[in-house]
């Protein structure tokens, strides 16, 4: 199975000006880039374009400025970090579009880089406004989309502009789609899917899809309490998404009639409150008494999940097993992370917090593919078409 969109590798780019949509939506701390993973992930495409003599105009969103200029969400620190990583100058535009920006784009020589301001300063971005798409398109000869993390949004810089310029897939976007598609289309078996995190409603589409294609689904995180509530088990003060209970009940019913085994925790770690210093208790069943909340899977569950992961041909992990940000409740997530890192099968991890957990345990390098897109990866795995991918040229 190959990726069906035209790749930047096959584009005729020498001497051209190329508008590249990147995902530089990075966390900031005190006006500095706190984690540059997403910037690093875009480097191969930027470097390829420079080596081939293209002038590169980069555009990204950062946070949610809601269509207004917000100094705290300027691309300035991102441009500085990018310049350090590339060891090259990065010119920074004072705005997203307009006369000054056009002049800067026109003045770019081969191999030079211009970074536009935060595209969400423009209200037309999330509205996919044709005027904004037009103005962005006027800055370049062709378009490359490398922003996998934003590809599930039909915005002016991800979708609109691709209808006005010849649009190619960047190297990151291409690899993301290929790696994630392989998990659902032609996985080595058994395919084991580990799902956790907070919200069932965000992930129910993936559960439905994987009940059809996976061999086992392992449920952890706060998500398991929607399932327990659906089974009539007491959940105490655990985080239960009300909307998720009915969805969990449906998933349990569907699992009955499928070849996929849906595994739920058999033991838990409880706390009195959502706080690292709270009273902590390990319990040998999954009934949560009032006054307590489930904050991690227990050791028996962690061992069973690790065993399932160890014999998997393919593992997909999305969502932590507990409130791993607090050390007393990190053991379940750590056990799963270690099992994924040691697994002989193909391993793919998606979701911002799961990837952060892996990095926190120093295991990021031991996984075959770390997806940079949370929402986009879930939508792709569900089988939805991503507008930012669909709008590109066919191969
Ligand atoms: P991802 O970003 O990997 O997709 P989510 O955003 O869905 O993951 O969920 C991550 C969050 O879920 C974490 O902040 C974690 O603390 C929280 N979480 C996991 N298990 C529990 C739990 N039992 N109770 C409360 N919060 C939980
Ligand atoms: Mg998250």
PDB file of C-alpha atoms and ligand atoms in Angstrom, residues 203 320 351-354, ligand 2:
ATOM      1  CA  UNK A 203     -12.086   8.111  21.103  1.00  0.00           C
ATOM      2  CA  UNK A 320      -2.180   7.261  29.286  1.00  0.00           C
ATOM      3  CA  UNK A 351      -1.769  11.499  21.365  1.00  0.00           C
ATOM      4  CA  UNK A 352       0.031  14.443  22.898  1.00  0.00           C
ATOM      5  CA  UNK A 353      -0.039  13.149  26.468  1.00  0.00           C
ATOM      6  CA  UNK A 354       0.963   9.582  25.613  1.00  0.00           C
TER       7      UNK A 354
HETATM    8 MG1  LIG B   2      -4.211  15.093  25.351  1.00  0.00          MG
END
